[in-house]
Amino acid sequence: MIAFYTLLYKELLRFWKVAFQTVLAPVITALLYLLIFSHVLEAHVQVYPGVGYTAFLIPGLVMMSMLQNAFANSSSSLIQSKITGNIVFMLLPPLSYLQFFGAYMLAAAVRGIVVGAGVFVVTVAFTTTPVLHPLWLIAFALLGTGVMGALGIIAGIWAEKFDQLAAFQNFLIMPLTFLSGVFYSIHSLPPFWQAVSRYNPVFYMIDGFRYGFFGVADVAPQLSLLVVGVCFVALSAFTLILLKSGYKLRH
Amino acid sequence: MTRYASELPAIRVHKLHKHFGDLHALQGVDLEVQQGEFFALLGPNGAGKTTLISILAGLARADAGDAQVLGHDVVKDYRAARQLLGVVPQELVYDPFFTVREGLRIQSGYFGLRRNDDWIDEVMANLDLLDKADRNMRTLSGGMKRRVLVAQALVHKPPVIILDEPTAGVDVELRQSLWAFIRRLNEQGHTIVLTTHYLEEAQTLCNRIAMLKQGRVVALDSTANLLNSVSERYLRLKLEPDRLPPDLQSCAVSHADGFQVLALKQFADLEPMLAQLRSAGICIKEMELTQPDLEDVFVQIMGRAG
Ligand SMILES: Nc1ncnc2c1ncn2[C@@H]1O[C@H](COP(=O)(O)OP(=O)(O)OP(=O)(O)O)[C@@H](O)[C@H]1O
Ligand SMILES: [Mg+2]
């Protein structure tokens, strides 16, 4: 267990030492989205009865920040270690692939949740958001960051150069998170795009997370939990298989 | 340190093969290193030394054959094998996020050691790193980074230590203190395997040597036997007058800087040579006998093998 805690500690220390970029910067980005979108749309859009657009936006922004940062943490840590070569420091000791997986994923979740909490705290200045179902909220926060942490490990292992990782981020993670109902309810979309959104797992993360705040959502939270839970198990299993095989890590 | 059943080899490599695409980097390597040995793995660039070490360390997977560290298979029983092994990698790598001490503590943790500061301090003292303990790795010079790599490999007091060119880019002073430290570890029972291109290091330190060429072991013997395998010794003479009697012309090798160099097959030939010089009225001003060194052996073996 000491080995696992050490790897987790190292991963946490790594992002904490550069918290300016890894925590503060994403909080500011989310704040900018909030300022701009709520300024433009507050007067025109009401998604759920009694919920103002700014309040509607906050859970989505918090979740989006959590997901993007969870992904960024594990993927950038791994690719940096691979490119600088210091990944050998983790490959030489008797760390098991389960310990490796657990530490990277947990650190990713922690970074995501720290950023998400930061975004939420800052938004309190704009509007008060109710928290009706905290357990649902926590469940989606954990599972959502877990999925992205695992995806980040996969991307970090697969990518051999920074631009490959950037491609993964720009062509997969960004579209999935932006086209997931962060800024709108999918009921406002044309039927075709509504149907497409239902194949986006991030939609369920955001929707379920939002249910934790307002007690209303586009789909039933149980369905969202099931989808996100299945994604989490499937991606974790895939990541473990990759790590166990030594794919791209042990030649 | 802990003793392991003495008949157990520290390292055992059996029919090891490794391909990189079309390149057959290891072509059936067999090797055994006994506990307590100070062993050198020599060979030209690209011979496969690092590849062999990587397989032992679990950084690479063999295509065929198997490898064990103190009886533990490096694939099936990887956790035990890695716990017993300390590897100094050839590439100069470091983690720019941490200081020297943080790096060493983290490395200890990976090996399951929590409070390891006494040993960390001892290793740092021996590698002359104490005044750099709180410096960020990024700010260290290349040689300093190399010392940290050595320290990292030793945090868990591994019974088997492999050093892949630990003295490349390291100044004379550290080279001496590093080897003194490694020698002490060897005397305490640690098995040492090193690669180096400074053959005099291998000659003075190692009791046994394997030479690799293009993925094959082309020589494997004690250092003494390898040195004896080159029979040629050379006699360097400064003569007055500076010429050789006709009978000695046949053993002349070269004539430069005022020295006549003669090949000496065996010591028994020395006496007649001197007698011939005396009878020709030639007087010896200076004389030295050069012993073959490991470099001669290396060049001969590499030239001969395939
Ligand atoms: N990851 C890799 N991919 C492709 N080829 C490789 C890889 N690693 C090593 N090789 C090749 O395998 C051969 C053996 O390399 P290796 O690094 O083991 O040599 P070495 O004996 O350590 O040489 P040196 O003295 O230069 O360190 C070389 O031809 C090298 O180019
Ligand atoms: Mg090498």
XYZ file of C-alpha atoms and ligand atoms in Angstrom:
589
model
C 0.000 0.000 0.000
C 2.901 2.371 0.662
C 3.818 2.172 -3.007
C 0.286 3.116 -4.035
C 0.085 6.037 -1.601
C 3.467 7.264 -2.763
C 2.455 7.273 -6.404
C -0.801 9.029 -5.514
C 1.107 11.571 -3.416
C 3.548 12.157 -6.257
C 0.728 12.724 -8.716
C -1.046 15.123 -6.359
C 2.159 16.995 -5.547
C 2.884 17.315 -9.247
C -0.269 19.261 -10.063
C -0.312 21.082 -6.749
C 3.159 22.504 -7.376
C 1.838 24.140 -10.518
C -1.638 24.921 -9.136
C -1.531 28.240 -10.886
C -1.917 26.484 -14.245
C -3.716 23.366 -13.114
C -6.329 24.825 -10.775
C -6.514 28.586 -11.021
C -6.412 28.835 -14.822
C -9.375 26.480 -15.424
C -11.406 28.242 -12.724
C -10.855 31.531 -14.537
C -11.802 29.981 -17.877
C -15.077 28.705 -16.414
C -15.711 32.109 -14.916
C -15.309 33.717 -18.327
C -17.839 31.323 -19.861
C -20.231 32.158 -17.060
C -19.811 35.892 -17.484
C -20.286 35.845 -21.230
C -23.095 33.328 -21.579
C -25.098 34.512 -18.623
C -24.766 38.106 -19.791
C -25.998 37.251 -23.260
C -28.660 34.701 -22.422
C -29.994 35.303 -18.916
C -32.859 37.480 -20.157
C -33.832 35.164 -23.027
C -33.549 31.584 -21.880
C -35.246 29.702 -19.132
C -34.606 25.988 -19.389
C -36.459 24.689 -16.377
C -39.338 26.517 -14.713
C -38.058 28.695 -11.879
C -34.376 28.117 -12.735
C -32.607 31.139 -14.216
C -30.121 30.576 -17.057
C -27.111 31.510 -14.925
C -28.117 28.996 -12.286
C -28.790 26.394 -14.999
C -25.338 26.978 -16.451
C -23.391 26.541 -13.222
C -23.649 22.759 -12.727
C -22.769 22.208 -16.386
C -19.734 24.455 -16.149
C -18.609 22.838 -12.915
C -18.925 19.372 -14.414
C -17.247 20.368 -17.664
C -14.296 21.807 -15.743
C -14.062 18.660 -13.629
C -14.100 16.389 -16.670
C -11.590 18.353 -18.716
C -9.179 18.669 -15.810
C -9.445 15.052 -14.782
C -8.550 14.097 -18.343
C -5.772 16.668 -18.512
C -4.204 15.459 -15.285
C -3.628 11.811 -16.075
C -2.936 12.326 -19.770
C -0.430 15.156 -19.409
C 1.343 13.566 -16.473
C 1.832 10.337 -18.412
C 2.940 11.899 -21.664
C 5.395 14.160 -19.879
C 6.881 11.196 -18.053
C 7.089 9.238 -21.287
C 8.682 12.016 -23.291
C 11.175 13.047 -20.610
C 11.850 9.370 -19.920
C 11.291 9.561 -16.187
C 8.488 7.020 -16.563
C 11.252 4.475 -15.822
C 11.150 5.623 -12.194
C 7.672 4.105 -12.037
C 8.397 1.131 -14.270
C 11.467 -0.106 -12.358
C 9.858 -0.528 -8.908
C 7.473 -3.377 -8.113
C 4.320 -1.286 -8.642
C 1.446 -3.428 -9.845
C -0.696 -2.289 -12.738
C -3.638 -1.964 -10.335
C -1.683 0.418 -8.103
C -0.578 2.374 -11.131
C -4.135 2.640 -12.410
C -5.599 3.521 -9.013
C -3.104 6.262 -8.275
C -3.377 7.969 -11.661
C -7.138 7.787 -11.673
C -7.582 9.000 -8.129
C -5.200 11.911 -8.681
C -7.153 12.834 -11.815
C -10.413 12.727 -9.856
C -8.939 14.882 -7.088
C -7.685 17.476 -9.558
C -11.082 17.504 -11.305
C -12.984 17.864 -8.063
C -10.654 20.570 -6.710
C -11.146 22.580 -9.910
C -14.912 21.894 -9.865
C -15.180 23.044 -6.259
C -13.192 26.148 -7.152
C -15.537 26.963 -10.018
C -18.572 26.398 -7.810
C -17.247 28.610 -5.016
C -16.544 31.437 -7.438
C -20.029 31.222 -8.966
C -21.629 31.798 -5.602
C -20.881 35.448 -6.245
C -23.306 35.404 -9.181
C -26.289 33.435 -8.044
C -27.221 30.877 -5.454
C -27.618 27.386 -6.784
C -29.688 24.958 -4.725
C -28.259 21.536 -3.878
C -31.269 19.251 -3.589
C -29.677 15.815 -3.907
C -26.042 15.941 -2.732
C -25.530 12.180 -2.978
C -26.461 12.106 -6.662
C -24.177 15.045 -7.175
C -21.231 13.333 -5.503
C -21.866 10.085 -7.337
C -21.757 11.832 -10.725
C -18.715 13.880 -9.756
C -16.793 10.742 -8.776
C -17.876 8.601 -11.709
C -17.483 11.404 -14.244
C -13.948 12.294 -13.164
C -13.176 8.567 -12.936
C -14.219 8.023 -16.563
C -12.117 10.971 -17.698
C -9.177 9.943 -15.531
C -9.229 6.530 -17.203
C -9.590 8.086 -20.642
C -6.615 10.317 -19.806
C -4.512 7.274 -18.903
C -5.448 5.622 -22.192
C -4.601 8.771 -24.165
C -1.349 9.266 -22.231
C -0.259 5.704 -22.931
C -1.272 5.767 -26.579
C 0.109 9.171 -27.549
C 3.809 9.333 -28.388
C 3.957 13.071 -28.998
C 2.244 16.100 -27.548
C 0.374 16.790 -30.790
C -1.162 13.314 -30.748
C -2.442 14.035 -27.278
C -3.711 17.424 -28.432
C -5.572 15.684 -31.262
C -7.191 13.301 -28.784
C -8.196 16.309 -26.706
C -9.445 18.495 -29.559
C -11.252 15.865 -31.612
C -12.702 13.739 -28.839
C -12.760 15.324 -25.407
C -13.694 18.873 -26.404
C -16.611 17.955 -28.728
C -17.920 15.423 -26.217
C -17.884 17.928 -23.373
C -19.170 20.930 -25.339
C -21.942 19.022 -27.142
C -23.327 17.563 -23.972
C -25.818 20.144 -22.808
C -23.526 22.276 -20.701
C -24.957 25.433 -22.234
C -28.455 24.229 -23.162
C -31.023 21.556 -22.505
C -31.003 18.977 -25.276
C -34.779 19.423 -25.501
C -34.044 22.703 -27.225
C -32.159 20.881 -30.004
C -33.643 19.618 -33.297
C -34.684 15.933 -33.055
C -31.639 14.667 -34.953
C -29.135 16.338 -32.622
C -31.187 15.304 -29.636
C -30.822 11.709 -30.758
C -27.072 12.170 -31.324
C -26.642 13.683 -27.871
C -28.103 10.571 -26.327
C -25.069 8.634 -27.549
C -22.716 11.027 -25.784
C -21.875 9.672 -22.323
C -20.829 13.143 -21.184
C -24.430 14.265 -21.682
C -25.480 11.820 -18.944
C -22.709 13.021 -16.637
C -23.833 16.635 -16.961
C -27.519 15.820 -16.833
C -27.224 13.612 -13.773
C -24.964 16.122 -12.076
C -27.484 18.868 -12.739
C -30.220 16.681 -11.245
C -28.201 16.705 -8.021
C -28.628 20.472 -7.882
C -32.143 21.159 -9.163
C -33.917 17.832 -8.849
C -34.906 18.095 -12.519
C -33.100 16.759 -15.553
C -33.573 15.877 -19.217
C -33.510 12.131 -18.542
C -34.051 10.073 -15.394
C -30.987 10.227 -13.105
C -31.069 6.432 -12.698
C -30.552 6.044 -16.434
C -27.700 8.567 -16.340
C -26.073 6.761 -13.442
C -26.338 3.469 -15.290
C -24.778 4.864 -18.464
C -21.957 6.616 -16.632
C -21.383 3.604 -14.392
C -21.132 1.250 -17.377
C -18.713 3.642 -19.093
C -16.613 3.781 -15.961
C -16.404 0.012 -15.606
C -15.746 -0.557 -19.295
C -13.035 2.098 -19.593
C -11.407 1.029 -16.345
C -11.319 -2.564 -17.516
C -9.825 -1.512 -20.851
C -7.217 0.659 -19.121
C -6.262 -2.183 -16.806
C -5.829 -4.521 -19.764
C -3.589 -1.968 -21.466
C -1.499 -1.471 -18.349
C -1.226 -5.170 -17.684
C -0.061 -5.856 -21.227
C 2.553 -3.116 -20.940
C 1.255 -1.593 -24.192
C 3.634 1.211 -25.271
C 5.184 1.287 -21.810
C 7.218 -1.912 -21.737
C 8.618 -2.629 -25.186
C 22.304 -7.488 4.183
C 19.917 -10.382 3.679
C 21.511 -13.564 2.436
C 19.884 -15.632 -0.261
C 20.468 -19.319 -0.867
C 24.031 -19.192 -2.080
C 23.617 -21.577 -5.001
C 21.010 -19.206 -6.456
C 22.531 -17.089 -9.222
C 21.998 -13.348 -8.786
C 21.122 -13.153 -12.453
C 20.276 -15.934 -14.825
C 19.471 -15.357 -18.462
C 18.530 -18.272 -20.661
C 18.288 -18.306 -24.486
C 17.102 -14.727 -24.561
C 15.920 -13.317 -27.903
C 14.731 -9.826 -28.688
C 13.704 -8.312 -32.010
C 13.080 -4.682 -32.843
C 11.322 -4.951 -36.192
C 13.855 -6.566 -38.515
C 16.699 -6.124 -36.092
C 17.603 -9.219 -34.074
C 18.981 -7.295 -31.088
C 19.541 -10.300 -28.787
C 20.273 -13.598 -30.465
C 20.026 -16.213 -27.760
C 21.941 -14.790 -24.828
C 22.874 -17.173 -21.998
C 24.427 -15.705 -18.910
C 24.747 -16.376 -15.214
C 26.073 -13.960 -12.641
C 26.723 -15.410 -9.200
C 25.928 -13.627 -5.972
C 28.650 -11.295 -4.806
C 30.280 -10.941 -8.209
C 31.475 -7.676 -9.681
C 30.572 -8.333 -13.282
C 31.131 -6.331 -16.441
C 28.981 -6.428 -19.536
C 31.057 -5.036 -22.368
C 30.492 -4.536 -26.055
C 30.483 -1.907 -28.769
C 27.603 0.530 -29.290
C 24.459 -1.320 -30.277
C 25.703 -4.707 -29.048
C 22.567 -5.203 -26.951
C 23.772 -4.416 -23.426
C 20.994 -1.976 -22.612
C 18.418 -4.227 -24.224
C 19.530 -7.097 -22.001
C 19.366 -4.880 -18.920
C 15.943 -3.588 -19.924
C 14.608 -7.123 -20.101
C 16.017 -7.902 -16.650
C 14.423 -4.725 -15.303
C 11.071 -5.411 -16.955
C 11.341 -2.320 -19.164
C 11.307 -4.541 -22.217
C 9.855 -7.963 -22.897
C 11.854 -10.764 -24.426
C 10.491 -12.520 -27.518
C 11.844 -15.849 -26.322
C 13.840 -17.192 -23.421
C 13.635 -16.241 -19.792
C 15.443 -14.232 -17.171
C 15.566 -14.416 -13.390
C 16.828 -12.245 -10.581
C 17.757 -14.322 -7.518
C 15.472 -17.043 -8.816
C 12.490 -14.791 -9.510
C 11.276 -14.700 -13.089
C 11.240 -11.101 -14.319
C 7.837 -11.554 -15.981
C 5.878 -14.086 -13.949
C 7.235 -12.998 -10.597
C 7.944 -9.403 -11.535
C 7.274 -7.789 -8.185
C 9.791 -9.897 -6.294
C 12.330 -9.598 -9.121
C 12.066 -5.803 -9.225
C 12.287 -5.457 -5.463
C 15.660 -7.233 -5.571
C 17.052 -5.202 -8.427
C 18.422 -1.658 -8.600
C 19.039 -0.263 -12.064
C 20.876 2.898 -13.070
C 19.529 3.622 -16.547
C 21.851 4.730 -19.320
C 19.644 7.644 -20.389
C 19.998 10.729 -18.240
C 16.412 11.144 -17.040
C 14.937 13.150 -14.178
C 11.627 14.500 -12.966
C 11.663 18.293 -13.268
C 8.872 18.705 -10.714
C 10.890 17.577 -7.704
C 13.965 18.279 -5.640
C 16.681 15.657 -5.160
C 15.402 14.656 -1.740
C 11.762 14.548 -2.819
C 12.730 12.329 -5.721
C 14.646 9.940 -3.464
C 11.805 9.788 -0.926
C 9.260 9.110 -3.632
C 11.463 6.410 -5.101
C 11.775 4.798 -1.654
C 7.998 4.855 -1.349
C 7.587 3.008 -4.643
C 9.639 0.216 -3.114
C 7.413 0.184 -0.046
C 9.790 2.068 2.269
C 8.329 4.861 4.314
C 10.969 6.283 6.658
C 14.145 5.869 4.711
C 15.890 9.165 5.407
C 18.902 7.689 7.197
C 19.811 5.571 4.216
C 18.941 8.349 1.762
C 21.327 10.652 3.639
C 24.038 8.019 3.606
C 23.685 7.465 -0.131
C 23.678 11.207 -0.776
C 26.759 11.653 1.385
C 28.593 8.924 -0.501
C 27.682 10.479 -3.840
C 28.489 13.975 -2.617
C 24.924 15.144 -3.104
C 24.057 16.467 0.345
C 24.475 20.119 -0.557
C 22.174 19.576 -3.548
C 19.443 17.837 -1.530
C 16.919 20.649 -1.770
C 17.736 21.796 -5.267
C 15.260 21.178 -8.039
C 16.426 18.444 -10.412
C 16.103 20.811 -13.354
C 18.839 23.055 -11.965
C 21.495 20.329 -11.628
C 24.352 19.776 -14.047
C 24.478 16.610 -16.130
C 26.985 14.868 -13.860
C 24.912 15.759 -10.806
C 21.804 14.326 -12.447
C 23.768 11.143 -13.096
C 24.638 10.912 -9.390
C 20.972 11.265 -8.491
C 20.167 8.426 -10.892
C 22.686 6.254 -9.076
C 21.197 7.262 -5.718
C 17.679 6.454 -6.917
C 18.740 2.962 -7.907
C 20.083 2.331 -4.400
C 17.230 3.642 -2.210
C 15.923 0.161 -1.474
C 19.363 -1.418 -0.872
C 18.903 -3.894 -3.701
C 21.011 -7.070 -3.447
C 21.573 -6.921 -7.218
C 22.697 -3.616 -8.725
C 23.000 -2.965 -12.456
C 24.728 0.192 -13.630
C 24.369 1.035 -17.322
C 27.285 3.358 -18.067
C 27.153 5.150 -14.721
C 30.366 7.083 -15.356
C 29.482 8.587 -18.736
C 29.872 12.339 -18.372
C 31.037 12.137 -14.775
C 34.168 13.894 -13.524
C 37.252 12.043 -12.303
C 36.656 12.755 -8.642
C 33.136 11.390 -8.623
C 34.156 8.428 -10.727
C 36.614 7.464 -8.011
C 34.218 8.073 -5.135
C 31.395 6.323 -6.992
C 33.483 3.223 -7.559
C 34.746 3.286 -3.970
C 31.122 3.339 -2.811
C 30.036 0.602 -5.210
C 33.038 -1.472 -4.174
C 31.988 -1.172 -0.533
C 28.494 -2.319 -1.460
C 30.061 -5.239 -3.288
C 32.138 -6.117 -0.229
C 28.956 -6.094 1.846
C 27.560 -8.744 -0.483
C 25.730 -6.795 -3.183
C 26.117 -8.213 -6.665
C 27.243 -5.577 -9.146
C 26.827 -5.641 -12.911
C 28.109 -2.714 -14.903
C 28.500 -1.644 -18.474
C 31.107 0.871 -19.466
C 33.154 1.925 -22.431
C 36.077 2.792 -20.116
C 37.667 -0.625 -20.241
C 40.246 0.141 -17.560
C 37.326 0.566 -15.124
C 36.086 -2.910 -15.912
C 39.621 -4.315 -15.717
C 40.337 -2.956 -12.256
C 36.884 -3.501 -10.742
C 35.388 -6.623 -12.180
C 36.177 -10.230 -11.411
C 34.345 -11.529 -14.479
C 33.478 -10.142 -17.863
C 31.017 -10.916 -20.624
C 31.511 -9.405 -24.052
C 28.558 -8.922 -26.306
C 28.664 -8.369 -30.026
C 25.593 -7.988 -32.206
C 23.365 -9.623 -29.651
C 25.631 -12.589 -28.937
C 27.934 -13.371 -26.038
C 31.355 -13.693 -27.695
C 33.454 -13.981 -24.541
C 32.670 -14.903 -20.977
C 35.475 -15.483 -18.522
C 37.283 -14.192 -15.477
C 39.162 -10.957 -15.990
C 42.469 -12.714 -15.302
C 41.841 -15.421 -17.908
C 40.805 -12.893 -20.493
C 43.962 -10.882 -19.888
C 46.076 -14.014 -20.179
C 44.402 -14.995 -23.421
C 46.413 -12.319 -25.161
C 49.913 -13.734 -24.947
C 51.624 -10.803 -26.568
C 53.678 -8.588 -24.290
C 55.845 -5.797 -25.593
C 59.326 -4.800 -24.621
C 60.084 -1.124 -25.165
C 63.770 -0.304 -25.272
C 65.791 2.879 -25.618
C 69.142 1.808 -27.018
C 72.518 3.313 -27.628
C 73.330 3.173 -30.439
C 69.664 3.185 -31.497
C 69.679 0.082 -33.699
C 68.825 -3.619 -33.379
C 71.195 -6.485 -34.064
C 70.080 -8.473 -37.178
C 68.918 -11.475 -35.136
C 66.371 -9.374 -33.300
C 64.910 -7.702 -36.413
C 62.310 -10.455 -36.681
C 60.612 -9.543 -33.417
C 60.658 -5.802 -34.026
C 57.192 -4.297 -34.012
C 57.814 -0.606 -34.322
C 60.386 2.092 -33.856
C 59.154 5.457 -32.683
C 60.096 8.240 -30.258
C 63.509 6.690 -29.881
C 62.043 3.421 -28.603
C 62.445 0.049 -30.241
C 59.358 -2.074 -29.545
C 59.824 -5.821 -29.572
C 57.180 -8.510 -29.284
C 57.761 -10.891 -26.418
C 56.013 -14.235 -26.696
C 57.115 -15.504 -23.316
C 59.341 -14.366 -20.486
C 61.913 -17.047 -21.298
C 62.725 -15.162 -24.518
C 63.904 -12.145 -22.556
C 67.286 -13.499 -21.478
C 68.517 -14.417 -25.014
C 67.371 -11.015 -26.297
C 69.433 -9.210 -23.719
C 72.386 -11.437 -24.448
C 72.227 -10.585 -28.142
C 72.156 -6.874 -27.379
C 75.140 -7.221 -25.094
C 77.192 -9.153 -27.630
C 76.390 -6.550 -30.306
C 77.760 -3.918 -27.963
C 74.436 -2.129 -27.671
C 73.679 -0.636 -24.324
C 70.174 -0.291 -22.789
C 69.272 3.219 -21.617
C 65.661 2.591 -20.673
C 63.416 -0.454 -20.630
C 59.796 -1.129 -19.952
C 57.532 -4.111 -20.337
C 53.953 -3.444 -21.355
C 51.301 -5.900 -20.177
C 48.322 -6.539 -22.407
C 45.288 -4.725 -21.066
C 41.591 -5.300 -21.466
C 41.497 -3.011 -24.453
C 43.883 -5.327 -26.329
C 41.706 -8.289 -25.377
C 38.551 -6.453 -26.408
C 39.924 -5.425 -29.776
C 41.194 -8.941 -30.445
C 37.923 -10.632 -29.485
C 35.745 -8.180 -31.371
C 37.942 -8.510 -34.451
C 37.842 -12.284 -34.312
C 34.167 -12.833 -33.548
C 31.797 -13.120 -36.499
N 13.270 0.658 -28.672
C 14.019 0.295 -29.715
N 13.502 0.275 -30.947
C 14.243 -0.108 -32.000
N 15.529 -0.516 -31.938
C 16.101 -0.522 -30.726
C 15.387 -0.123 -29.552
N 16.221 -0.249 -28.494
C 17.394 -0.677 -28.978
N 17.329 -0.857 -30.321
C 18.408 -1.373 -31.183
O 18.899 -2.555 -30.602
C 20.305 -2.652 -30.724
C 20.915 -2.842 -29.360
O 20.778 -1.624 -28.650
P 21.286 -1.441 -27.159
O 20.781 -0.122 -26.703
O 20.911 -2.631 -26.366
O 22.855 -1.380 -27.357
P 24.001 -1.138 -26.273
O 24.859 -2.340 -26.277
O 23.404 -0.731 -24.986
O 24.771 0.073 -26.931
P 25.469 1.363 -26.270
O 26.841 0.976 -25.893
O 25.471 2.344 -27.395
O 24.622 1.798 -25.137
C 20.740 -1.384 -31.425
O 20.931 -1.673 -32.777
C 19.592 -0.445 -31.251
O 19.492 0.439 -32.321
Mg 23.439 0.913 -23.860
